[in-house]
Amino acid sequence: MRAWPWLVGGGLAAYAWSQRDVALLIGPLPGRWVWPVPRWNGRAPMISDGFNSPRPGVARHGGVDIMFERASFDAFKPGKPNGSKLFVMPDGLPAVAASDGTVWSAMHTPRGFAVVLDHGPVKVATFYTHLEKLLVAPAAPGKSNERVRAGQPIAIIGASPLDAEHLKHLHFEVWLGGPSDRIDPAPLMRGWETVGDPNALCARNGTLVYQAVGSSGDSYPDWVRALKGKAGVYVIRDADSHEILYVGSSAGRLYDTLTRHFQTWRRSKGFWKGQYGEGHDPGLTYPRASVEVAVRLTSPAKSLDEEMRLIAKLKPRDNLIGRTEAADEAIPF
Ligand SMILES: [Zn+2]
């Protein structure tokens, strides 16, 4: 048993508390703390398996597992990676930093990717595992200085490769020092807020970052090629005047849809004639060197909504819908 004089008064340091007592004694931790799993479609995350729960053949559970309570309309079948009988976890949801801190380690382990955040100067660290993909830079212990903010996505939640059921969930621990000083985080977490789904936040409120796409004949930059197979919205603007020229979207072929705008020879030869329904035509073509493009990734289901929202907001010069509205206004009946 170690004493933590920086967390409790000297008179209490001799008290032989249980781990649960420690969490109750230290009270709220300094700074902003949030649940390490964001809300999902408005649903708050829950502890699906608590601290110290017995585990067959292994030591007791050293943290809490976090998922969402199953709703009657959930399509996820029990026994599959996205759901147990009582809880569900969708694909692609990020784990977020529970508080401001510094990445202490972010690496691959037999139980999936794992991240440790140091929340100094307070002697508190948080541990996240069964992660499918890191969103912070990989780092050996003590080798990173990457700062994170409370609620910032740090990884995508996955499942432990050692778990036979491969059930997706976040395993989360709070350490008052190192891994041997882990406590039950549940009493603390009762006072923590939850953050919105960062994917949704990004889609609606993120800044549009415009980038050049190179000149005709160049290969496309990496960020354009990374759009292959993705869903989302793109905005094309004039590189000099910054006039918004066109907003388009794709539910899964963002790269093809965007790059068609720069294939002027195909347009002039009628290459796509009859291939697209109204509203899905790739639109006008633009000389690559004279425009800049901003892209916002969305879920496939949300790409068209986001396109409509951006058209209404940005009023692009060349969109069919924008032109129709302008024409309607000019007609006096
Ligand atoms: Zn666990």
mmCIF file of C-alpha atoms and ligand atoms in Angstrom:
data_model
loop_
_atom_site.group_PDB
_atom_site.id
_atom_site.type_symbol
_atom_site.label_atom_id
_atom_site.label_comp_id
_atom_site.label_asym_id
_atom_site.label_seq_id
_atom_site.Cartn_x
_atom_site.Cartn_y
_atom_site.Cartn_z
ATOM 1 C CA MET A 1 0.000 0.000 0.000
ATOM 2 C CA ARG A 2 1.385 3.387 -0.968
ATOM 3 C CA ALA A 3 0.313 6.722 0.345
ATOM 4 C CA TRP A 4 -0.474 9.642 -1.940
ATOM 5 C CA PRO A 5 0.243 12.799 0.040
ATOM 6 C CA TRP A 6 -0.355 15.003 -3.016
ATOM 7 C CA LEU A 7 -3.916 13.754 -3.237
ATOM 8 C CA VAL A 8 -5.026 13.558 0.390
ATOM 9 C CA GLY A 9 -4.192 15.365 3.610
ATOM 10 C CA GLY A 10 -1.263 14.018 5.635
ATOM 11 C CA GLY A 11 -3.597 12.839 8.369
ATOM 12 C CA LEU A 12 -5.355 10.520 5.973
ATOM 13 C CA ALA A 13 -2.242 9.079 4.389
ATOM 14 C CA ALA A 14 -1.943 6.359 7.036
ATOM 15 C CA TYR A 15 -5.472 5.145 6.397
ATOM 16 C CA ALA A 16 -5.454 1.688 4.863
ATOM 17 C CA TRP A 17 -8.080 2.297 2.259
ATOM 18 C CA SER A 18 -9.468 -0.026 -0.315
ATOM 19 C CA GLN A 19 -9.130 1.003 -3.924
ATOM 20 C CA ARG A 20 -12.735 2.098 -3.980
ATOM 21 C CA ASP A 21 -12.091 4.265 -0.946
ATOM 22 C CA VAL A 22 -9.236 5.961 -2.746
ATOM 23 C CA ALA A 23 -11.527 7.039 -5.562
ATOM 24 C CA LEU A 24 -14.060 8.335 -3.057
ATOM 25 C CA LEU A 25 -11.437 10.093 -0.954
ATOM 26 C CA ILE A 26 -9.691 11.958 -3.726
ATOM 27 C CA GLY A 27 -12.953 13.448 -4.956
ATOM 28 C CA PRO A 28 -13.130 15.102 -8.363
ATOM 29 C CA LEU A 29 -9.785 15.180 -10.147
ATOM 30 C CA PRO A 30 -8.506 18.634 -11.155
ATOM 31 C CA GLY A 31 -9.198 19.746 -14.731
ATOM 32 C CA ARG A 32 -11.882 18.740 -17.195
ATOM 33 C CA TRP A 33 -12.732 15.028 -17.302
ATOM 34 C CA VAL A 34 -14.957 13.304 -19.818
ATOM 35 C CA TRP A 35 -16.033 9.722 -20.452
ATOM 36 C CA PRO A 36 -13.454 8.108 -22.767
ATOM 37 C CA VAL A 37 -16.265 6.958 -25.092
ATOM 38 C CA PRO A 38 -18.363 9.708 -26.708
ATOM 39 C CA ARG A 39 -22.127 9.645 -27.050
ATOM 40 C CA TRP A 40 -23.319 7.689 -30.051
ATOM 41 C CA ASN A 41 -26.456 8.948 -31.832
ATOM 42 C CA GLY A 42 -27.335 10.715 -28.599
ATOM 43 C CA ARG A 43 -26.856 7.569 -26.500
ATOM 44 C CA ALA A 44 -24.590 7.882 -23.464
ATOM 45 C CA PRO A 45 -21.885 5.239 -22.955
ATOM 46 C CA MET A 46 -22.153 2.848 -20.003
ATOM 47 C CA ILE A 47 -19.947 0.540 -17.983
ATOM 48 C CA SER A 48 -20.679 -2.914 -19.386
ATOM 49 C CA ASP A 49 -18.321 -4.727 -17.010
ATOM 50 C CA GLY A 50 -17.006 -3.215 -13.799
ATOM 51 C CA PHE A 51 -13.692 -3.025 -12.028
ATOM 52 C CA ASN A 52 -12.565 -6.142 -10.158
ATOM 53 C CA SER A 53 -15.146 -8.397 -11.814
ATOM 54 C CA PRO A 54 -13.937 -12.031 -11.752
ATOM 55 C CA ARG A 55 -12.363 -13.285 -14.966
ATOM 56 C CA PRO A 56 -12.038 -17.019 -15.646
ATOM 57 C CA GLY A 57 -8.415 -18.075 -15.595
ATOM 58 C CA VAL A 58 -6.960 -14.554 -15.287
ATOM 59 C CA ALA A 59 -6.538 -11.883 -12.641
ATOM 60 C CA ARG A 60 -9.582 -9.825 -11.787
ATOM 61 C CA HIS A 61 -10.676 -7.085 -14.131
ATOM 62 C CA GLY A 62 -8.258 -4.165 -13.750
ATOM 63 C CA GLY A 63 -10.481 -1.533 -15.320
ATOM 64 C CA VAL A 64 -13.945 -0.937 -16.656
ATOM 65 C CA ASP A 65 -15.353 -1.953 -20.025
ATOM 66 C CA ILE A 66 -17.439 0.660 -21.802
ATOM 67 C CA MET A 67 -20.191 0.074 -24.375
ATOM 68 C CA PHE A 68 -23.779 1.265 -25.057
ATOM 69 C CA GLU A 69 -26.894 -0.241 -23.563
ATOM 70 C CA ARG A 70 -28.671 -2.361 -26.180
ATOM 71 C CA ALA A 71 -31.878 -0.784 -27.510
ATOM 72 C CA SER A 72 -34.738 -2.810 -28.954
ATOM 73 C CA PHE A 73 -34.146 -1.314 -32.417
ATOM 74 C CA ASP A 74 -30.412 -2.149 -32.535
ATOM 75 C CA ALA A 75 -29.609 -4.269 -35.564
ATOM 76 C CA PHE A 76 -26.435 -5.747 -34.032
ATOM 77 C CA LYS A 77 -26.886 -9.439 -33.227
ATOM 78 C CA PRO A 78 -25.758 -10.758 -29.828
ATOM 79 C CA GLY A 79 -22.632 -12.887 -30.098
ATOM 80 C CA LYS A 80 -21.168 -10.776 -32.931
ATOM 81 C CA PRO A 81 -18.352 -8.196 -32.561
ATOM 82 C CA ASN A 82 -20.844 -5.312 -32.342
ATOM 83 C CA GLY A 83 -23.032 -6.668 -29.600
ATOM 84 C CA SER A 84 -23.553 -8.813 -26.529
ATOM 85 C CA LYS A 85 -26.946 -9.631 -25.092
ATOM 86 C CA LEU A 86 -27.118 -6.368 -23.170
ATOM 87 C CA PHE A 87 -24.656 -4.008 -24.838
ATOM 88 C CA VAL A 88 -23.572 -2.795 -28.295
ATOM 89 C CA MET A 89 -20.615 -0.981 -29.823
ATOM 90 C CA PRO A 90 -20.707 0.341 -33.417
ATOM 91 C CA ASP A 91 -17.760 0.184 -35.823
ATOM 92 C CA GLY A 92 -15.420 3.116 -36.139
ATOM 93 C CA LEU A 93 -16.257 4.949 -32.913
ATOM 94 C CA PRO A 94 -13.264 6.786 -31.433
ATOM 95 C CA ALA A 95 -11.998 6.561 -27.882
ATOM 96 C CA VAL A 96 -11.349 10.075 -26.592
ATOM 97 C CA ALA A 97 -8.854 11.424 -24.063
ATOM 98 C CA ALA A 98 -10.494 11.492 -20.627
ATOM 99 C CA SER A 99 -8.647 14.705 -19.739
ATOM 100 C CA ASP A 100 -5.909 17.018 -20.987
ATOM 101 C CA GLY A 101 -2.564 15.275 -20.952
ATOM 102 C CA THR A 102 0.441 13.937 -22.796
ATOM 103 C CA VAL A 103 0.746 10.643 -24.643
ATOM 104 C CA TRP A 104 3.044 8.432 -22.562
ATOM 105 C CA SER A 105 2.800 5.394 -24.829
ATOM 106 C CA ALA A 106 0.772 4.340 -27.851
ATOM 107 C CA MET A 107 1.663 0.897 -29.112
ATOM 108 C CA HIS A 108 0.555 -2.502 -30.300
ATOM 109 C CA THR A 109 -0.030 -5.189 -27.657
ATOM 110 C CA PRO A 110 -1.459 -8.734 -27.834
ATOM 111 C CA ARG A 111 -4.802 -7.246 -26.712
ATOM 112 C CA GLY A 112 -4.930 -4.616 -29.439
ATOM 113 C CA PHE A 113 -3.430 -1.148 -29.611
ATOM 114 C CA ALA A 114 -3.100 0.503 -26.202
ATOM 115 C CA VAL A 115 -2.596 4.123 -25.159
ATOM 116 C CA VAL A 116 -1.415 5.552 -21.840
ATOM 117 C CA LEU A 117 -2.013 9.249 -21.193
ATOM 118 C CA ASP A 118 -0.167 11.110 -18.456
ATOM 119 C CA HIS A 119 -2.328 13.764 -16.833
ATOM 120 C CA GLY A 120 0.488 15.432 -14.879
ATOM 121 C CA PRO A 121 1.190 17.482 -12.878
ATOM 122 C CA VAL A 122 -1.411 15.435 -10.988
ATOM 123 C CA LYS A 123 -0.140 11.870 -10.572
ATOM 124 C CA VAL A 124 -2.903 10.358 -12.628
ATOM 125 C CA ALA A 125 -2.643 8.336 -15.818
ATOM 126 C CA THR A 126 -5.344 6.749 -17.960
ATOM 127 C CA PHE A 127 -5.069 3.544 -19.966
ATOM 128 C CA TYR A 128 -7.103 2.583 -23.045
ATOM 129 C CA THR A 129 -6.923 -0.772 -24.788
ATOM 130 C CA HIS A 130 -8.500 -3.139 -27.369
ATOM 131 C CA LEU A 131 -8.030 -0.300 -29.859
ATOM 132 C CA GLU A 132 -8.305 -1.047 -33.553
ATOM 133 C CA LYS A 133 -6.362 1.928 -34.865
ATOM 134 C CA LEU A 134 -4.319 4.738 -33.306
ATOM 135 C CA LEU A 135 -5.210 8.374 -33.990
ATOM 136 C CA VAL A 136 -2.197 9.629 -32.033
ATOM 137 C CA ALA A 137 1.352 8.925 -33.195
ATOM 138 C CA PRO A 138 2.692 5.508 -32.145
ATOM 139 C CA ALA A 139 5.171 5.889 -29.283
ATOM 140 C CA ALA A 140 7.244 3.598 -27.056
ATOM 141 C CA PRO A 141 6.864 4.295 -23.301
ATOM 142 C CA GLY A 142 8.071 7.769 -22.398
ATOM 143 C CA LYS A 143 9.029 8.595 -25.989
ATOM 144 C CA SER A 144 6.194 10.943 -26.960
ATOM 145 C CA ASN A 145 5.430 14.536 -26.101
ATOM 146 C CA GLU A 146 2.162 14.648 -28.016
ATOM 147 C CA ARG A 147 -0.382 16.771 -26.163
ATOM 148 C CA VAL A 148 -4.047 15.812 -26.155
ATOM 149 C CA ARG A 149 -7.118 17.654 -24.920
ATOM 150 C CA ALA A 150 -10.063 16.248 -23.007
ATOM 151 C CA GLY A 151 -12.488 14.759 -25.545
ATOM 152 C CA GLN A 152 -9.931 14.546 -28.364
ATOM 153 C CA PRO A 153 -10.138 11.281 -30.371
ATOM 154 C CA ILE A 154 -7.038 9.186 -29.688
ATOM 155 C CA ALA A 155 -7.922 5.853 -31.332
ATOM 156 C CA ILE A 156 -10.691 3.769 -32.880
ATOM 157 C CA ILE A 157 -12.355 1.302 -30.506
ATOM 158 C CA GLY A 158 -11.949 -2.358 -31.441
ATOM 159 C CA ALA A 159 -11.834 -5.761 -29.775
ATOM 160 C CA SER A 160 -9.127 -7.787 -28.066
ATOM 161 C CA PRO A 161 -7.621 -10.281 -30.521
ATOM 162 C CA LEU A 162 -7.390 -12.665 -27.527
ATOM 163 C CA ASP A 163 -11.127 -12.475 -26.860
ATOM 164 C CA ALA A 164 -12.840 -15.469 -28.500
ATOM 165 C CA GLU A 165 -16.035 -13.477 -29.075
ATOM 166 C CA HIS A 166 -14.095 -10.513 -30.462
ATOM 167 C CA LEU A 167 -16.585 -8.152 -28.801
ATOM 168 C CA LYS A 168 -15.832 -4.487 -29.515
ATOM 169 C CA HIS A 169 -15.528 -2.362 -26.371
ATOM 170 C CA LEU A 170 -13.176 0.067 -24.712
ATOM 171 C CA HIS A 171 -11.215 -1.215 -21.709
ATOM 172 C CA PHE A 172 -10.364 1.820 -19.583
ATOM 173 C CA GLU A 173 -8.253 2.195 -16.439
ATOM 174 C CA VAL A 174 -7.309 5.073 -14.134
ATOM 175 C CA TRP A 175 -3.918 4.852 -12.455
ATOM 176 C CA LEU A 176 -2.793 6.969 -9.494
ATOM 177 C CA GLY A 177 0.791 6.497 -10.584
ATOM 178 C CA GLY A 178 1.537 3.293 -12.479
ATOM 179 C CA PRO A 179 -0.443 0.214 -13.521
ATOM 180 C CA SER A 180 -0.148 -1.313 -10.041
ATOM 181 C CA ASP A 181 -1.985 1.687 -8.590
ATOM 182 C CA ARG A 182 -5.149 1.355 -10.610
ATOM 183 C CA ILE A 183 -8.405 2.251 -8.951
ATOM 184 C CA ASP A 184 -12.049 1.716 -9.716
ATOM 185 C CA PRO A 185 -12.803 4.702 -11.971
ATOM 186 C CA ALA A 186 -16.602 4.276 -11.744
ATOM 187 C CA PRO A 187 -17.137 6.553 -8.690
ATOM 188 C CA LEU A 188 -15.117 9.306 -10.401
ATOM 189 C CA MET A 189 -16.818 8.816 -13.751
ATOM 190 C CA ARG A 190 -20.216 9.576 -12.245
ATOM 191 C CA GLY A 191 -19.149 13.220 -12.252
ATOM 192 C CA TRP A 192 -17.698 13.235 -15.773
ATOM 193 C CA GLU A 193 -19.500 14.677 -18.766
ATOM 194 C CA THR A 194 -19.851 12.858 -22.091
ATOM 195 C CA VAL A 195 -18.822 14.436 -25.378
ATOM 196 C CA GLY A 196 -20.741 14.224 -28.656
ATOM 197 C CA ASP A 197 -19.711 11.817 -31.406
ATOM 198 C CA PRO A 198 -16.540 13.465 -32.762
ATOM 199 C CA ASN A 199 -17.334 12.180 -36.257
ATOM 200 C CA ALA A 200 -20.642 14.042 -36.224
ATOM 201 C CA LEU A 201 -19.059 17.138 -34.670
ATOM 202 C CA CYS A 202 -16.388 17.168 -37.313
ATOM 203 C CA ALA A 203 -18.924 16.868 -40.109
ATOM 204 C CA ARG A 204 -21.052 19.780 -38.957
ATOM 205 C CA ASN A 205 -18.695 22.214 -37.310
ATOM 206 C CA GLY A 206 -15.235 21.478 -38.638
ATOM 207 C CA THR A 207 -13.371 24.161 -40.537
ATOM 208 C CA LEU A 208 -13.096 23.668 -44.276
ATOM 209 C CA VAL A 209 -9.427 23.489 -45.183
ATOM 210 C CA TYR A 210 -8.751 24.330 -48.825
ATOM 211 C CA GLN A 211 -5.771 22.768 -50.563
ATOM 212 C CA ALA A 212 -4.357 22.878 -54.069
ATOM 213 C CA VAL A 213 -4.768 19.775 -56.238
ATOM 214 C CA GLY A 214 -1.744 20.324 -58.505
ATOM 215 C CA SER A 215 -1.594 20.958 -62.228
ATOM 216 C CA SER A 216 -3.060 19.024 -65.093
ATOM 217 C CA GLY A 217 -0.938 15.917 -65.716
ATOM 218 C CA ASP A 218 0.550 15.797 -62.180
ATOM 219 C CA SER A 219 -0.346 12.799 -60.069
ATOM 220 C CA TYR A 220 -2.832 13.755 -57.375
ATOM 221 C CA PRO A 221 -1.494 14.621 -53.913
ATOM 222 C CA ASP A 222 -1.707 11.965 -51.181
ATOM 223 C CA TRP A 223 -4.675 13.597 -49.458
ATOM 224 C CA VAL A 224 -6.698 13.324 -52.665
ATOM 225 C CA ARG A 225 -5.716 9.701 -53.261
ATOM 226 C CA ALA A 226 -6.681 8.924 -49.642
ATOM 227 C CA LEU A 227 -10.305 9.669 -50.625
ATOM 228 C CA LYS A 228 -10.621 6.398 -52.563
ATOM 229 C CA GLY A 229 -13.611 4.445 -51.273
ATOM 230 C CA LYS A 230 -14.582 7.221 -48.843
ATOM 231 C CA ALA A 231 -17.857 9.082 -48.381
ATOM 232 C CA GLY A 232 -18.168 12.812 -47.908
ATOM 233 C CA VAL A 233 -18.478 16.263 -49.398
ATOM 234 C CA TYR A 234 -16.083 18.411 -51.408
ATOM 235 C CA VAL A 235 -16.020 22.138 -52.044
ATOM 236 C CA ILE A 236 -14.214 23.587 -55.055
ATOM 237 C CA ARG A 237 -13.266 27.257 -54.970
ATOM 238 C CA ASP A 238 -11.308 29.584 -57.205
ATOM 239 C CA ALA A 239 -7.685 29.695 -56.033
ATOM 240 C CA ASP A 240 -7.339 33.462 -56.625
ATOM 241 C CA SER A 241 -10.719 35.003 -55.843
ATOM 242 C CA HIS A 242 -11.793 32.293 -53.320
ATOM 243 C CA GLU A 243 -15.237 32.327 -54.908
ATOM 244 C CA ILE A 244 -17.036 29.059 -54.074
ATOM 245 C CA LEU A 245 -17.590 27.315 -57.406
ATOM 246 C CA TYR A 246 -19.104 23.943 -56.667
ATOM 247 C CA VAL A 247 -20.174 21.634 -53.833
ATOM 248 C CA GLY A 248 -20.551 17.920 -54.482
ATOM 249 C CA SER A 249 -20.720 14.666 -52.547
ATOM 250 C CA SER A 250 -20.300 10.942 -52.870
ATOM 251 C CA ALA A 251 -21.582 8.141 -50.662
ATOM 252 C CA GLY A 252 -18.542 5.986 -51.339
ATOM 253 C CA ARG A 253 -16.545 7.099 -54.375
ATOM 254 C CA LEU A 254 -15.299 10.468 -53.255
ATOM 255 C CA TYR A 255 -12.019 10.236 -55.158
ATOM 256 C CA ASP A 256 -13.635 9.391 -58.507
ATOM 257 C CA THR A 257 -16.393 11.940 -58.090
ATOM 258 C CA LEU A 258 -14.012 14.747 -57.164
ATOM 259 C CA THR A 259 -11.332 14.025 -59.750
ATOM 260 C CA ARG A 260 -13.877 13.908 -62.596
ATOM 261 C CA HIS A 261 -14.150 17.663 -62.160
ATOM 262 C CA PHE A 262 -10.575 17.996 -63.395
ATOM 263 C CA GLN A 263 -10.817 15.689 -66.422
ATOM 264 C CA THR A 264 -11.760 18.402 -68.845
ATOM 265 C CA TRP A 265 -11.054 16.290 -71.956
ATOM 266 C CA ARG A 266 -13.513 13.635 -70.840
ATOM 267 C CA ARG A 267 -16.167 16.275 -70.343
ATOM 268 C CA SER A 268 -15.637 17.777 -73.792
ATOM 269 C CA LYS A 269 -15.883 14.351 -75.434
ATOM 270 C CA GLY A 270 -19.151 13.534 -73.659
ATOM 271 C CA PHE A 271 -17.430 10.669 -71.842
ATOM 272 C CA TRP A 272 -20.116 10.425 -69.126
ATOM 273 C CA LYS A 273 -23.148 10.995 -71.276
ATOM 274 C CA GLY A 274 -26.154 9.138 -69.829
ATOM 275 C CA GLN A 275 -24.170 7.668 -66.939
ATOM 276 C CA TYR A 276 -25.567 9.902 -64.232
ATOM 277 C CA GLY A 277 -29.048 10.677 -62.978
ATOM 278 C CA GLU A 278 -30.081 14.239 -62.290
ATOM 279 C CA GLY A 279 -28.239 15.625 -59.271
ATOM 280 C CA HIS A 280 -25.500 13.000 -59.556
ATOM 281 C CA ASP A 281 -23.745 14.349 -62.586
ATOM 282 C CA PRO A 282 -20.179 15.207 -61.609
ATOM 283 C CA GLY A 283 -20.913 18.712 -62.768
ATOM 284 C CA LEU A 284 -18.680 21.147 -64.493
ATOM 285 C CA THR A 285 -14.985 20.646 -64.966
ATOM 286 C CA TYR A 286 -12.329 23.047 -63.755
ATOM 287 C CA PRO A 287 -8.666 23.558 -64.663
ATOM 288 C CA ARG A 288 -6.826 21.944 -61.746
ATOM 289 C CA ALA A 289 -4.205 24.621 -61.261
ATOM 290 C CA SER A 290 -6.775 27.388 -60.828
ATOM 291 C CA VAL A 291 -8.840 25.863 -58.018
ATOM 292 C CA GLU A 292 -8.521 24.688 -54.416
ATOM 293 C CA VAL A 293 -10.543 21.934 -52.779
ATOM 294 C CA ALA A 294 -11.793 21.317 -49.237
ATOM 295 C CA VAL A 295 -13.109 17.900 -48.243
ATOM 296 C CA ARG A 296 -15.220 16.807 -45.306
ATOM 297 C CA LEU A 297 -15.638 13.074 -44.693
ATOM 298 C CA THR A 298 -19.040 11.833 -43.551
ATOM 299 C CA SER A 299 -20.800 8.523 -43.155
ATOM 300 C CA PRO A 300 -22.209 7.296 -46.520
ATOM 301 C CA ALA A 301 -25.750 7.975 -45.280
ATOM 302 C CA LYS A 302 -24.966 11.584 -44.380
ATOM 303 C CA SER A 303 -23.041 12.715 -47.453
ATOM 304 C CA LEU A 304 -26.064 14.009 -49.363
ATOM 305 C CA ASP A 305 -27.496 15.861 -46.335
ATOM 306 C CA GLU A 306 -24.151 17.503 -45.758
ATOM 307 C CA GLU A 307 -23.917 18.449 -49.443
ATOM 308 C CA MET A 308 -27.345 20.110 -49.272
ATOM 309 C CA ARG A 309 -26.388 21.906 -46.079
ATOM 310 C CA LEU A 310 -23.155 23.245 -47.586
ATOM 311 C CA ILE A 311 -24.878 24.294 -50.804
ATOM 312 C CA ALA A 312 -27.394 26.270 -48.749
ATOM 313 C CA LYS A 313 -24.648 27.776 -46.607
ATOM 314 C CA LEU A 314 -21.937 28.498 -49.192
ATOM 315 C CA LYS A 315 -24.161 29.256 -52.234
ATOM 316 C CA PRO A 316 -21.702 27.910 -54.810
ATOM 317 C CA ARG A 317 -21.685 29.604 -58.215
ATOM 318 C CA ASP A 318 -22.134 26.503 -60.372
ATOM 319 C CA ASN A 319 -24.401 24.062 -58.540
ATOM 320 C CA LEU A 320 -27.509 23.112 -60.423
ATOM 321 C CA ILE A 321 -29.639 23.712 -57.352
ATOM 322 C CA GLY A 322 -28.164 27.138 -56.712
ATOM 323 C CA ARG A 323 -28.882 28.146 -60.306
ATOM 324 C CA THR A 324 -32.442 26.857 -60.169
ATOM 325 C CA GLU A 325 -33.185 28.898 -57.055
ATOM 326 C CA ALA A 326 -31.774 32.034 -58.632
ATOM 327 C CA ALA A 327 -33.885 31.451 -61.735
ATOM 328 C CA ASP A 328 -37.016 30.902 -59.620
ATOM 329 C CA GLU A 329 -36.512 34.213 -57.890
ATOM 330 C CA ALA A 330 -36.414 35.992 -61.239
ATOM 331 C CA ILE A 331 -39.756 34.574 -62.314
ATOM 332 C CA PRO A 332 -42.630 36.798 -61.113
ATOM 333 C CA PHE A 333 -45.261 34.047 -60.672
HETATM 334 ZN ZN ZN B 1 -11.853 -4.908 -19.769
#
